[in-house]
PDB file of C-alpha atoms in Angstrom:
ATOM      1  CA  UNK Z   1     -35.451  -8.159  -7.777  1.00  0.00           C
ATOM      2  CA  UNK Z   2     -37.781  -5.081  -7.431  1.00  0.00           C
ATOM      3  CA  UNK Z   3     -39.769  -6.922  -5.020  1.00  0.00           C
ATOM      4  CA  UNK Z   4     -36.996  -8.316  -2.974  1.00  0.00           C
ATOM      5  CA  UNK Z   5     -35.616  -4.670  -2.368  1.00  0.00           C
ATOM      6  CA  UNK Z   6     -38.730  -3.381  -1.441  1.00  0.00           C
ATOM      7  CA  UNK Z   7     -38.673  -6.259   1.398  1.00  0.00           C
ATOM      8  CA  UNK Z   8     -35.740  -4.505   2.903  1.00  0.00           C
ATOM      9  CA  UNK Z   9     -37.656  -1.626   4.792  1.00  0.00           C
ATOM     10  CA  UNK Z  10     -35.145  -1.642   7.720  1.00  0.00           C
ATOM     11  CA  UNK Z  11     -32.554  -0.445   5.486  1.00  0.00           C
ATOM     12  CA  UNK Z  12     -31.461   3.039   4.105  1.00  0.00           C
ATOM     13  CA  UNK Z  13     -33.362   3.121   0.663  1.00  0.00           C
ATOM     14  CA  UNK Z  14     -29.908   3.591  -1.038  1.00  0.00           C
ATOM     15  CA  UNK Z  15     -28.445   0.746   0.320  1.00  0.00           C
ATOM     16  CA  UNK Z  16     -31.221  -1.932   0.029  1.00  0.00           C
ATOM     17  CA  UNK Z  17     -29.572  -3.928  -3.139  1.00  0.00           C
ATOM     18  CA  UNK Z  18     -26.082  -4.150  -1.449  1.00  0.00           C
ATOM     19  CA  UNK Z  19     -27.976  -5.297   1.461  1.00  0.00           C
ATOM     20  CA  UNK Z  20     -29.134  -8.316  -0.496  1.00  0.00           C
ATOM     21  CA  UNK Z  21     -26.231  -9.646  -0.430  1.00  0.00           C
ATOM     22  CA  UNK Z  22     -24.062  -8.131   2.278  1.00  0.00           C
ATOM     23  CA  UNK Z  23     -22.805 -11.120   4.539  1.00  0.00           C
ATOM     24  CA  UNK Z  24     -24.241 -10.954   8.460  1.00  0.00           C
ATOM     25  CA  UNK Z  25     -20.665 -12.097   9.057  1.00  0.00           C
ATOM     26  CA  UNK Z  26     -17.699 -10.973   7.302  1.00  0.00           C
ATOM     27  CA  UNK Z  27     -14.502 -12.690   9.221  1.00  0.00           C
ATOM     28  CA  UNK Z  28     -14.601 -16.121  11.354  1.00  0.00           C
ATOM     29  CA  UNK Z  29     -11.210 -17.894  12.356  1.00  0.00           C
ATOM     30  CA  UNK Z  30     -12.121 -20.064   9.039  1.00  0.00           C
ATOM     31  CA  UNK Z  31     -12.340 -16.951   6.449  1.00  0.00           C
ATOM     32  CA  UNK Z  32      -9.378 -15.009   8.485  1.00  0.00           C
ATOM     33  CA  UNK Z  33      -6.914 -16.403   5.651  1.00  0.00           C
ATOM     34  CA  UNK Z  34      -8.831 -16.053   2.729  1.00  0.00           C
ATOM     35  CA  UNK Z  35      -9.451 -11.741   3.576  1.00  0.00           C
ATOM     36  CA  UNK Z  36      -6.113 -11.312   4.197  1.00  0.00           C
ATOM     37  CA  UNK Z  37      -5.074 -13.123   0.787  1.00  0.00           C
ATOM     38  CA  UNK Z  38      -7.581 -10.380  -0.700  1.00  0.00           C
ATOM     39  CA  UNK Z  39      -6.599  -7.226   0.892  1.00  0.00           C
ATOM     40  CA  UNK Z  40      -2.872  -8.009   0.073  1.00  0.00           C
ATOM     41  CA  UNK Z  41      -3.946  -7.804  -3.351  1.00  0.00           C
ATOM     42  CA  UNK Z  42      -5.572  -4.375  -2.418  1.00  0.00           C
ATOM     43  CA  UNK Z  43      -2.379  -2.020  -4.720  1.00  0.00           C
ATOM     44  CA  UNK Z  44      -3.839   1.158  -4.245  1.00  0.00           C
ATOM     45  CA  UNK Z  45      -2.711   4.674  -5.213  1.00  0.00           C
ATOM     46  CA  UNK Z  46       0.986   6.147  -5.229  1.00  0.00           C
ATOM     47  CA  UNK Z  47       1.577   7.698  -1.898  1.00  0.00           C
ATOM     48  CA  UNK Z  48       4.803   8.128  -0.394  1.00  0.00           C
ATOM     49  CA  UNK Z  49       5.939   4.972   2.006  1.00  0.00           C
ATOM     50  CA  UNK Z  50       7.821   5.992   4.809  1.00  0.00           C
ATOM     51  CA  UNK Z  51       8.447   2.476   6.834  1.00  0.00           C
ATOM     52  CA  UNK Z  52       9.277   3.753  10.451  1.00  0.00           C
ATOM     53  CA  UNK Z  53      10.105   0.281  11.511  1.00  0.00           C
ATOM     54  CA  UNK Z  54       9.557  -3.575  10.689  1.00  0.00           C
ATOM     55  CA  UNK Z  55       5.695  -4.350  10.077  1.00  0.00           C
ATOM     56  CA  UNK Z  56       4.928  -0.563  10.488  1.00  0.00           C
ATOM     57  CA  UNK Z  57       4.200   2.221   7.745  1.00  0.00           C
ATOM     58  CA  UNK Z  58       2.541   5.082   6.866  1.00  0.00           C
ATOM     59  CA  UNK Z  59       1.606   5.904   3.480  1.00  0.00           C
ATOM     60  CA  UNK Z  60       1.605  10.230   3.015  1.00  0.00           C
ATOM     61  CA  UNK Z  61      -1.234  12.153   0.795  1.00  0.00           C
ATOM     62  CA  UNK Z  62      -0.794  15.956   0.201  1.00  0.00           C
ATOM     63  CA  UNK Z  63      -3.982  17.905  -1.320  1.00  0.00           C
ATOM     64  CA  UNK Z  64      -3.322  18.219  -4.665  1.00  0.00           C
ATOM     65  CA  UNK Z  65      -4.602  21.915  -5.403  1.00  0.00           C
ATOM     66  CA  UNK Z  66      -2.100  23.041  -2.451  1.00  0.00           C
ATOM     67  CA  UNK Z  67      -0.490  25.935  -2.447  1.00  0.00           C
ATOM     68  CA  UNK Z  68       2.395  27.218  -0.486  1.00  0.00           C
ATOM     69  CA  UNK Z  69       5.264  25.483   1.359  1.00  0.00           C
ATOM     70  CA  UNK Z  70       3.505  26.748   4.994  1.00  0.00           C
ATOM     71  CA  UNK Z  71       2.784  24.021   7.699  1.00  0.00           C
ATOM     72  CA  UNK Z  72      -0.390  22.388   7.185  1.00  0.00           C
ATOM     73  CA  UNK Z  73      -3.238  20.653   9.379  1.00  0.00           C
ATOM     74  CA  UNK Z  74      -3.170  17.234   9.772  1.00  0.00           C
ATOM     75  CA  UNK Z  75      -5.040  14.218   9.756  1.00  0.00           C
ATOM     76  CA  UNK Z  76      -3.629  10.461  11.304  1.00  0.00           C
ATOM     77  CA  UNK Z  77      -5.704   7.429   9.747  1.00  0.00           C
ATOM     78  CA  UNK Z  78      -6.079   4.626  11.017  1.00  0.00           C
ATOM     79  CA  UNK Z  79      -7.940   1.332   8.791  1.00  0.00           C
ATOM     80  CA  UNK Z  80     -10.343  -0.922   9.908  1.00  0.00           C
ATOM     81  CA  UNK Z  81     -10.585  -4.451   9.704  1.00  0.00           C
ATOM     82  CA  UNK Z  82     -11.843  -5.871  13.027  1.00  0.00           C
ATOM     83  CA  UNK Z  83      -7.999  -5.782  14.605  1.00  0.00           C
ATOM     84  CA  UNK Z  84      -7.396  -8.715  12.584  1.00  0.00           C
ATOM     85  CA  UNK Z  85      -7.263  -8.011   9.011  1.00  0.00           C
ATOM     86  CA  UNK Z  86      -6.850  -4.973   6.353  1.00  0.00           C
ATOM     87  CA  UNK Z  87      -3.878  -2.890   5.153  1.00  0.00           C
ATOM     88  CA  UNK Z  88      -3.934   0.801   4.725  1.00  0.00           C
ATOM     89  CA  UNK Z  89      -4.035   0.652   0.844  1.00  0.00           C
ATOM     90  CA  UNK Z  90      -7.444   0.098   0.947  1.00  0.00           C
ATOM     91  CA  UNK Z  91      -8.085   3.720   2.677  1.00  0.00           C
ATOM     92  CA  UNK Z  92      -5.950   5.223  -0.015  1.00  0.00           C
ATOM     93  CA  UNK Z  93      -8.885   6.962  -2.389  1.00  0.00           C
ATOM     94  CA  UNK Z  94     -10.509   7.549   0.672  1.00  0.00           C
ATOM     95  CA  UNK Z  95      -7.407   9.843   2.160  1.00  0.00           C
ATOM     96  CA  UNK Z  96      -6.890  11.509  -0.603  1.00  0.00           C
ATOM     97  CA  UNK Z  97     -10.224  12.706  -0.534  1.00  0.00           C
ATOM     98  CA  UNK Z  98      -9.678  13.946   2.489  1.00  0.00           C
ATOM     99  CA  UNK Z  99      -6.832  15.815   1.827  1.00  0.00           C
ATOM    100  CA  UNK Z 100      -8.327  17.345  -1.175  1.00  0.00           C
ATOM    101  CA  UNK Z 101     -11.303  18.272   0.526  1.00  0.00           C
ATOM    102  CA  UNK Z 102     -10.059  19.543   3.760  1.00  0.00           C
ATOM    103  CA  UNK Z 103      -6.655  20.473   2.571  1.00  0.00           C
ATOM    104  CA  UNK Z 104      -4.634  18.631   4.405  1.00  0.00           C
ATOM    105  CA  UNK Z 105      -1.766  16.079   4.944  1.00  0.00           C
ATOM    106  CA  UNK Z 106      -2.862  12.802   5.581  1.00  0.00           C
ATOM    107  CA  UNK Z 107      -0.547  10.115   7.121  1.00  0.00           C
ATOM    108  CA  UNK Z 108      -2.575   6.748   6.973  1.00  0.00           C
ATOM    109  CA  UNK Z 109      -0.911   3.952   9.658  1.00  0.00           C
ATOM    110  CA  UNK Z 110      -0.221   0.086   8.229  1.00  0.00           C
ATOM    111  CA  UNK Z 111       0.241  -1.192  11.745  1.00  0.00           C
ATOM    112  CA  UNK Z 112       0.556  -4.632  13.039  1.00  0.00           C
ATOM    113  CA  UNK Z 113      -2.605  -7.022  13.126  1.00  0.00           C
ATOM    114  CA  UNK Z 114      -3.958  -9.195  15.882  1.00  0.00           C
ATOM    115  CA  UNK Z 115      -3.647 -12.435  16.946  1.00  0.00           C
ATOM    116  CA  UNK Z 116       0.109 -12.161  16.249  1.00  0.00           C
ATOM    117  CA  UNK Z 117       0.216  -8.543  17.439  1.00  0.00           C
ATOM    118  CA  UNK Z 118      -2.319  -8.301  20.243  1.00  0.00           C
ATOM    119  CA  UNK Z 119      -2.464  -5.225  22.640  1.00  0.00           C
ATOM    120  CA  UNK Z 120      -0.662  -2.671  23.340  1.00  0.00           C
ATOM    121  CA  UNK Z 121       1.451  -3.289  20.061  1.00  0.00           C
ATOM    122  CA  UNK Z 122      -1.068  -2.187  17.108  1.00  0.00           C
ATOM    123  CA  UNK Z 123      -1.541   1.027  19.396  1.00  0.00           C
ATOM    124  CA  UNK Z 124       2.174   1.654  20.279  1.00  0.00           C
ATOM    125  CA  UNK Z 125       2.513   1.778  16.027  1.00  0.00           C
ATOM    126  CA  UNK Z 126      -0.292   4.090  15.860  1.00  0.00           C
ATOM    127  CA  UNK Z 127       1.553   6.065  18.315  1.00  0.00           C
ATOM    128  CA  UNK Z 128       5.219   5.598  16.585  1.00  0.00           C
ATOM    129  CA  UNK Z 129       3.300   7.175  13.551  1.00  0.00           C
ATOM    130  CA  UNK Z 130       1.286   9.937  15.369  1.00  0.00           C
ATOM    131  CA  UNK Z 131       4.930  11.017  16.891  1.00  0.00           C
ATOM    132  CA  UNK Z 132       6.504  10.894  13.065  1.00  0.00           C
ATOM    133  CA  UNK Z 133       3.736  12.771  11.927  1.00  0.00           C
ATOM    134  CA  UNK Z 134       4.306  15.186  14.728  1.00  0.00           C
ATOM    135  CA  UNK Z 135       7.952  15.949  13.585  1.00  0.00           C
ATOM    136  CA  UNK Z 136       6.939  16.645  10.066  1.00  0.00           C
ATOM    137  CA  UNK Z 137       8.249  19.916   8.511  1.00  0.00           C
ATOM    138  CA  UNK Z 138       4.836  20.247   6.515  1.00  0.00           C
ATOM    139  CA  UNK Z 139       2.906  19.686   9.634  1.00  0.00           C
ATOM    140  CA  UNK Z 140       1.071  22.010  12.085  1.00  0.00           C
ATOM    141  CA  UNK Z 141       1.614  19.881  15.586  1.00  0.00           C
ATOM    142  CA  UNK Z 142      -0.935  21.965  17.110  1.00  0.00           C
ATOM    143  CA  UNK Z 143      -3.403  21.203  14.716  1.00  0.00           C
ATOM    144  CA  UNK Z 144      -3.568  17.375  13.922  1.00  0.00           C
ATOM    145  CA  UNK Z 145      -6.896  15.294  13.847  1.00  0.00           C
ATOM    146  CA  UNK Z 146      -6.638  11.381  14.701  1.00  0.00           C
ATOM    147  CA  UNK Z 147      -9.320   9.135  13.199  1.00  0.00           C
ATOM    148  CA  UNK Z 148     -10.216   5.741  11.671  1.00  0.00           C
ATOM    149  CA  UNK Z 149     -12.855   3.450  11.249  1.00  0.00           C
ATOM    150  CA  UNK Z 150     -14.590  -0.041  12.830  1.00  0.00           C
ATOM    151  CA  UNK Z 151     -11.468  -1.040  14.398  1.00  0.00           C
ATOM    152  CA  UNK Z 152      -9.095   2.116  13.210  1.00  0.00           C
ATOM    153  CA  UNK Z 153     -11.704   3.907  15.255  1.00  0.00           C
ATOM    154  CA  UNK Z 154     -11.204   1.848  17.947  1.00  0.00           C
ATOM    155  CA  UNK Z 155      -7.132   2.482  18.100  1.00  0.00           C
ATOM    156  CA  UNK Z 156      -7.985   6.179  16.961  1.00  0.00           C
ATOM    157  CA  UNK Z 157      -9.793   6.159  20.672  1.00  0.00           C
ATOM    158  CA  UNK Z 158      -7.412   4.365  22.148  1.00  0.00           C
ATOM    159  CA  UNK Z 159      -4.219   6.270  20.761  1.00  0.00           C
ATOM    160  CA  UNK Z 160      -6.282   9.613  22.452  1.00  0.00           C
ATOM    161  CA  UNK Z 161      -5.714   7.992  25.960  1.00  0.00           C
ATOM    162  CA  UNK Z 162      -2.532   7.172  25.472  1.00  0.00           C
ATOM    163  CA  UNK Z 163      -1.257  10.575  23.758  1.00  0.00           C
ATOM    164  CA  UNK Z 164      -3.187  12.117  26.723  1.00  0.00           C
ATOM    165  CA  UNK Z 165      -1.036  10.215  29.297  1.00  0.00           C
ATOM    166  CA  UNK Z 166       2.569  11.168  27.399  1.00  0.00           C
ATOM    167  CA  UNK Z 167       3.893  14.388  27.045  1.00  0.00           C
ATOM    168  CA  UNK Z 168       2.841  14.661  23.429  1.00  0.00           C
ATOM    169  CA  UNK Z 169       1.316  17.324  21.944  1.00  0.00           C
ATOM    170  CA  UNK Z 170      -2.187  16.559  22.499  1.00  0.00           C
ATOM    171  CA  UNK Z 171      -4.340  16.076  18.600  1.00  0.00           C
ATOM    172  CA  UNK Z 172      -7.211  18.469  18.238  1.00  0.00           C
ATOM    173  CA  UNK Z 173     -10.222  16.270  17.531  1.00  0.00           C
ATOM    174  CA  UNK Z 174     -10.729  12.608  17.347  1.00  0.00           C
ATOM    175  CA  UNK Z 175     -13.180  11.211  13.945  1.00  0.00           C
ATOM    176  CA  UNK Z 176     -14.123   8.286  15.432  1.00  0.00           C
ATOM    177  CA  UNK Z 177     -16.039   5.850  11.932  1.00  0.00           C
ATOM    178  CA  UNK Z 178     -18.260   3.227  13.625  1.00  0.00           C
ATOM    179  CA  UNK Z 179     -15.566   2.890  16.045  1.00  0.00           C
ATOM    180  CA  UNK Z 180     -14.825  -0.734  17.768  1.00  0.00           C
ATOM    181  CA  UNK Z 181     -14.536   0.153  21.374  1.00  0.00           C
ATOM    182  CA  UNK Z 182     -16.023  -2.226  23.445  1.00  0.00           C
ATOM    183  CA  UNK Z 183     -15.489  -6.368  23.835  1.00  0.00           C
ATOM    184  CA  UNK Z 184     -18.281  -6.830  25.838  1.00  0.00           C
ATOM    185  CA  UNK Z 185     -20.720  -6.104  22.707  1.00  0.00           C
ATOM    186  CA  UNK Z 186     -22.159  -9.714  21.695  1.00  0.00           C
ATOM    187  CA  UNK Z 187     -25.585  -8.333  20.352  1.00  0.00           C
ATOM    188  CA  UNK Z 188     -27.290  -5.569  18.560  1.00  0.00           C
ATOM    189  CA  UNK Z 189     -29.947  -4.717  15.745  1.00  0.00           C
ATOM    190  CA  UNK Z 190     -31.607  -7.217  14.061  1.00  0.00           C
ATOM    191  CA  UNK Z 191     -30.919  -6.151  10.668  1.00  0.00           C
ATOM    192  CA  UNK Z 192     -27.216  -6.089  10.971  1.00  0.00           C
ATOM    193  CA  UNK Z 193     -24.924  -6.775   7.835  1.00  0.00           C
ATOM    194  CA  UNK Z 194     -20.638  -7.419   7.713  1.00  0.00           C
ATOM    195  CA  UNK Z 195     -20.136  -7.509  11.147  1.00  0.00           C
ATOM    196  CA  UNK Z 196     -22.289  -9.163  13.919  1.00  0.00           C
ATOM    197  CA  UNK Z 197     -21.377 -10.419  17.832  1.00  0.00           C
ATOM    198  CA  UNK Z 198     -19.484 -13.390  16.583  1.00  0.00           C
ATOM    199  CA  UNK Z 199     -16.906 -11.385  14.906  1.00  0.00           C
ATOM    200  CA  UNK Z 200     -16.648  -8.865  17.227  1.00  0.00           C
ATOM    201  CA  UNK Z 201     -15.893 -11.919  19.959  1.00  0.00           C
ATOM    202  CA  UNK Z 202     -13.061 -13.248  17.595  1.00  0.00           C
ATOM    203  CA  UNK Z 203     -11.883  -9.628  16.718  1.00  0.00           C
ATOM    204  CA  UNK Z 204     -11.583  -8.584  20.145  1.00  0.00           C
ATOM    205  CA  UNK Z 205     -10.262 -11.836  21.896  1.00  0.00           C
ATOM    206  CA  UNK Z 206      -7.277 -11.864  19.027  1.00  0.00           C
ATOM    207  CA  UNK Z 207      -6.697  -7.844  19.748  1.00  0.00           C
ATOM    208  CA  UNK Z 208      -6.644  -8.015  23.439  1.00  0.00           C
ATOM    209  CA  UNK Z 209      -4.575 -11.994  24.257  1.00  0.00           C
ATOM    210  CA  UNK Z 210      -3.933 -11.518  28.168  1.00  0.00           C
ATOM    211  CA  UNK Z 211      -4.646  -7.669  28.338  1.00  0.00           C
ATOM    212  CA  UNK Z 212      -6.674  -6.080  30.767  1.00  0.00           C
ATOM    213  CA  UNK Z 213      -9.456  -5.464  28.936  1.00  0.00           C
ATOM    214  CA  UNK Z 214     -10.752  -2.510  31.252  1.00  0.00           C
ATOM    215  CA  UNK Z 215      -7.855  -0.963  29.863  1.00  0.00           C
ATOM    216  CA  UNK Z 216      -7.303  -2.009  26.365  1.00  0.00           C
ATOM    217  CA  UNK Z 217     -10.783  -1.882  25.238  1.00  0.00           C
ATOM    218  CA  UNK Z 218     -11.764   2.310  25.100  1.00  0.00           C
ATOM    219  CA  UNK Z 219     -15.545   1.548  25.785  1.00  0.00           C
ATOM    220  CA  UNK Z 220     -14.866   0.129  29.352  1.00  0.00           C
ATOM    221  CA  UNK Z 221     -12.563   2.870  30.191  1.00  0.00           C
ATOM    222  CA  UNK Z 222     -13.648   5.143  33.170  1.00  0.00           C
ATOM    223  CA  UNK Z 223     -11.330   8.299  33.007  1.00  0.00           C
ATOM    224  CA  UNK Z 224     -12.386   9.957  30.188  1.00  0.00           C
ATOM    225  CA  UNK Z 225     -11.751  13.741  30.848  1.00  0.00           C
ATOM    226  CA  UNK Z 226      -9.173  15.701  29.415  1.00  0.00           C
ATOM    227  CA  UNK Z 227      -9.260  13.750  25.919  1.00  0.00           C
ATOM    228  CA  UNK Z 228      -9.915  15.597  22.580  1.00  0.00           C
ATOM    229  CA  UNK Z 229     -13.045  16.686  21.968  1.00  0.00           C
ATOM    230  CA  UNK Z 230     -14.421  13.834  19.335  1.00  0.00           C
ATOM    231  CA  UNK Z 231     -17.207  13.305  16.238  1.00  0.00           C
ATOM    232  CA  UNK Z 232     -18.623   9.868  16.829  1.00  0.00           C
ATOM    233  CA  UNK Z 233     -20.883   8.546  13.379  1.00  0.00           C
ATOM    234  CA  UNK Z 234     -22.755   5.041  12.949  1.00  0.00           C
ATOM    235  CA  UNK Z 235     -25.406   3.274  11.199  1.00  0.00           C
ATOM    236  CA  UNK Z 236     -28.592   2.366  13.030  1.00  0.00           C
ATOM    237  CA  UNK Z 237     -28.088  -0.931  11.900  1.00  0.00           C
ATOM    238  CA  UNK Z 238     -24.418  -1.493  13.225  1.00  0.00           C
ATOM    239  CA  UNK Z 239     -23.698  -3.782  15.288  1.00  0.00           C
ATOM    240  CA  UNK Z 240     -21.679  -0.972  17.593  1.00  0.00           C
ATOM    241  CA  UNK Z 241     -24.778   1.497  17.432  1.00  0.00           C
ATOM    242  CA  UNK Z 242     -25.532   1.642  20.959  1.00  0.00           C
ATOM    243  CA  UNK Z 243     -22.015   1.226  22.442  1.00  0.00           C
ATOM    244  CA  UNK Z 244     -20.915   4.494  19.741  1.00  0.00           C
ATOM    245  CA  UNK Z 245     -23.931   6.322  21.249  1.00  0.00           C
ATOM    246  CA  UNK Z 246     -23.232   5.585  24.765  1.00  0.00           C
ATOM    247  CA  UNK Z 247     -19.776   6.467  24.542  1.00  0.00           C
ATOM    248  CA  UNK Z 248     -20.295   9.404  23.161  1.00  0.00           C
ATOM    249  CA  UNK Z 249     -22.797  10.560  25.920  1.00  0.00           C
ATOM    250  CA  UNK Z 250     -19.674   8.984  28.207  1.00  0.00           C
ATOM    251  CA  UNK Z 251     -17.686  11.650  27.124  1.00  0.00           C
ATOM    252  CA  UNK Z 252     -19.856  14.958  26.980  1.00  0.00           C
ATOM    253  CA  UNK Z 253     -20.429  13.215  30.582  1.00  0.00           C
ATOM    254  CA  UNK Z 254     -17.052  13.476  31.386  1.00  0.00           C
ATOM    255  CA  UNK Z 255     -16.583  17.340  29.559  1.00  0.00           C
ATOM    256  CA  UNK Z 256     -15.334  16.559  26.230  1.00  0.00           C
ATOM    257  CA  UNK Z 257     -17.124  18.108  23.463  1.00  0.00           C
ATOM    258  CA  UNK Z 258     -18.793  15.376  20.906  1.00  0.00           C
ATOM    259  CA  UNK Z 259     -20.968  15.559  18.572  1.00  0.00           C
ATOM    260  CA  UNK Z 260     -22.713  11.991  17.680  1.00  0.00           C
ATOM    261  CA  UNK Z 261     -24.304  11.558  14.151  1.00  0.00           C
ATOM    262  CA  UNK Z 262     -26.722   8.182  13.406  1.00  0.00           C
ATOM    263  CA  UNK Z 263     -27.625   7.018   9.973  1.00  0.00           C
ATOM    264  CA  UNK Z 264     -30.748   5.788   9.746  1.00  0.00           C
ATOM    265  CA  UNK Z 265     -31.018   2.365   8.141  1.00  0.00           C
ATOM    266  CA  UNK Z 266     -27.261   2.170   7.652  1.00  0.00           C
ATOM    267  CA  UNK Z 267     -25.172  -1.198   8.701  1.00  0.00           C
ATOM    268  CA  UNK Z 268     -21.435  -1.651   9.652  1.00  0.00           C
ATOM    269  CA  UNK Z 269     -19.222  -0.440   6.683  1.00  0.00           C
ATOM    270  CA  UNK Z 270     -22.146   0.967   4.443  1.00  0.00           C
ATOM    271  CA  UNK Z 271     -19.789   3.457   2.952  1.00  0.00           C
ATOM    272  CA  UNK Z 272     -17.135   1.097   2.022  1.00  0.00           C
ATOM    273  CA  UNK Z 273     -19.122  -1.190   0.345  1.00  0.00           C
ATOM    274  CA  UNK Z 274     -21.592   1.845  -1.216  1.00  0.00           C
ATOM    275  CA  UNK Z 275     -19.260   4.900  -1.438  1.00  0.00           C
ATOM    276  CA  UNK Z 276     -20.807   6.234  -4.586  1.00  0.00           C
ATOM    277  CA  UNK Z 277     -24.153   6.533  -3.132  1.00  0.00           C
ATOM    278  CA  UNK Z 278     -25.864   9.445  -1.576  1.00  0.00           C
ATOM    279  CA  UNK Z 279     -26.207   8.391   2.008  1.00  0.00           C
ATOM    280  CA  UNK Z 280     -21.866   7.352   2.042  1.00  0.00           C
ATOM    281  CA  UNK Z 281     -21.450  10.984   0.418  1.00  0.00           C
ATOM    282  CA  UNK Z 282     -23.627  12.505   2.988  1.00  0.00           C
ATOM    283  CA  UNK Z 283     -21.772  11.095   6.106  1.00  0.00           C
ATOM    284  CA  UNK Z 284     -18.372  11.768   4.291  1.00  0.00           C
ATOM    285  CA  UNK Z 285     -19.686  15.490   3.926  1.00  0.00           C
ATOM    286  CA  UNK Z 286     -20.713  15.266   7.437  1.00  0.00           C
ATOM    287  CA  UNK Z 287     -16.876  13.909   8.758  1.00  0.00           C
ATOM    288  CA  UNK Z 288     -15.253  16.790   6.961  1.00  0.00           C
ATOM    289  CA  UNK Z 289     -17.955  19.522   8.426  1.00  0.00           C
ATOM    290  CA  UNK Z 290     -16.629  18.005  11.576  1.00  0.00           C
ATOM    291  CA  UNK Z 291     -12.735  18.512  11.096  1.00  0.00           C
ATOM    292  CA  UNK Z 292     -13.136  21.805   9.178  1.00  0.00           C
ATOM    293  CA  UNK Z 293     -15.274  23.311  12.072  1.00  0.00           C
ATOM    294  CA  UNK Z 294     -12.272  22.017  14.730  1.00  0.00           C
ATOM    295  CA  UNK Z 295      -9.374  23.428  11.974  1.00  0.00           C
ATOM    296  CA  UNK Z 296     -11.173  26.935  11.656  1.00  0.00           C
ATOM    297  CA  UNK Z 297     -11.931  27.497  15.583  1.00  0.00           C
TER     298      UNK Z 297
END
């Protein structure tokens, strides 16, 4: 075992064993059935459910050292699961770590998957929910953070354009996870694990159906001034390494603050599937650096 972990160089040193057996590919058309069986299994904590219409939830975490009934910063959430799969539940330790930590509200989205729901309907309920969350008594609207990860990054990105082009007020910062922003990415490291070009084809093509992809897809958009300034973080080994990076440099391009953050040796979802070891602590720590810099300014 020793030896076959030490045959792993490519890979972060803490995540060499899960590596060993992390799949290349996570979701085909075949396995789509079988991971949503699974994560409707997923029961996670207590929050409170607020269903704001048919197929479309959020689940609400307060800090739970808070003090004081005074509006609060707030954070949107948005899952991953390649457009196609996943239920907010399984984000629900992982928000209220947030809101411990940062000390805020978190409102984490159960929108509507792809194929059945392809664009613009998963991001119209991440914008029902942003617009709830909004209206909240315990809310600050002036200072709320939008975020996700793989594919909640992707609608966290996407939600920015579109709360840009309404007459909402405008979220503060954007925590983009490994986001999923472009369909044109087919290849990437060599070492990849969970999520390679195959997926992301099947992801994509079930998210967008007849869309206009140069709209739909965040990565191929070309008007990307006036959007929140954004933290962008991603494993060296992830299959969206370079289209993170050069999205990022996109939008400093375009004069939106971001700051980009790479883990070396690190593949798509490392921190799900290791979140108790160093390197997932260290890019949580790094996430909520991010926010709390944006909330203190």
């Amino acid at each position: 075992m020793l030896s076959r972990v030490r045959s792993l160089p490519h890979f972060h040193r803490d995540l060499r064993v899960v590596a060993l057996v992390a799949p290349r590919r996570a979701v085909t058309p075949r396995t789509l059935g079988v991971l949503r069986s699974l994560t409707a299994r997923i029961k996670g904590a207590d929050p409170d459910i607020h269903v704001l219409e048919p197929g479309v939830a959020v689940r609400f975490f307060r800090p739970r050292t808070s003090a004081g009934d005074a509006p609060r910063p707030a954070l949107l959430w948005i899952h991953g699961g390649g457009y196609v799969f996943g239920r907010a539940a399984q984000d629900d330790a992982l928000c209220q770590r947030f809101a411990d930590r940062l000390g805020v509200v978190v409102a984490s989205v159960d929108y509507r998957l792809s194929p059945e729901y392809s664009y613009p309907i998963p991001v119209e309920d991440c914008l029902h929910a942003y617009r709830w969350l909004v209206n909240r008594e315990e809310v600050d609207p002036s200072r709320i953070v939008i975020g996700g990860a793989s594919a909640g990054g992707g609608l966290a990105a996407a939600l920015a354009f579109a709360i840009r082009d309404s007459d909402l007020t405008e979220p503060v910062f954007q925590l983009l996870v490994y986001p999923m922003l472009d369909d044109r990415t087919v290849s990437g490291p060599e070492h990849m694990r969970m999520w390679d070009g195959e997926c992301n084809r099947f992801g994509w093509a079930s998210f967008l159906g007849d869309a206009d992809a140069s709209i739909a897809a965040p990565g191929r958009r070309t008007d990307l001034a006036g959007l929140p300034p954004a933290w962008i973080g991603v494993g060296s080994n992830d299959l969206f390494a370079c289209e993170d990076r050069e999205y990022a440099d996109r939008l400093v391009e375009a004069g939106v603050p971001c700051e980009f953050h790479s883990v070396s040796g690190a593949f798509h979802g490392f921190d799900s599937v290791s979140s108790r070891s160093g390197v997932a602590r260290e890019f949580f720590d790094e996430q909520c650096a991010a926010v709390s810099k944006i909330l203190k300014a």
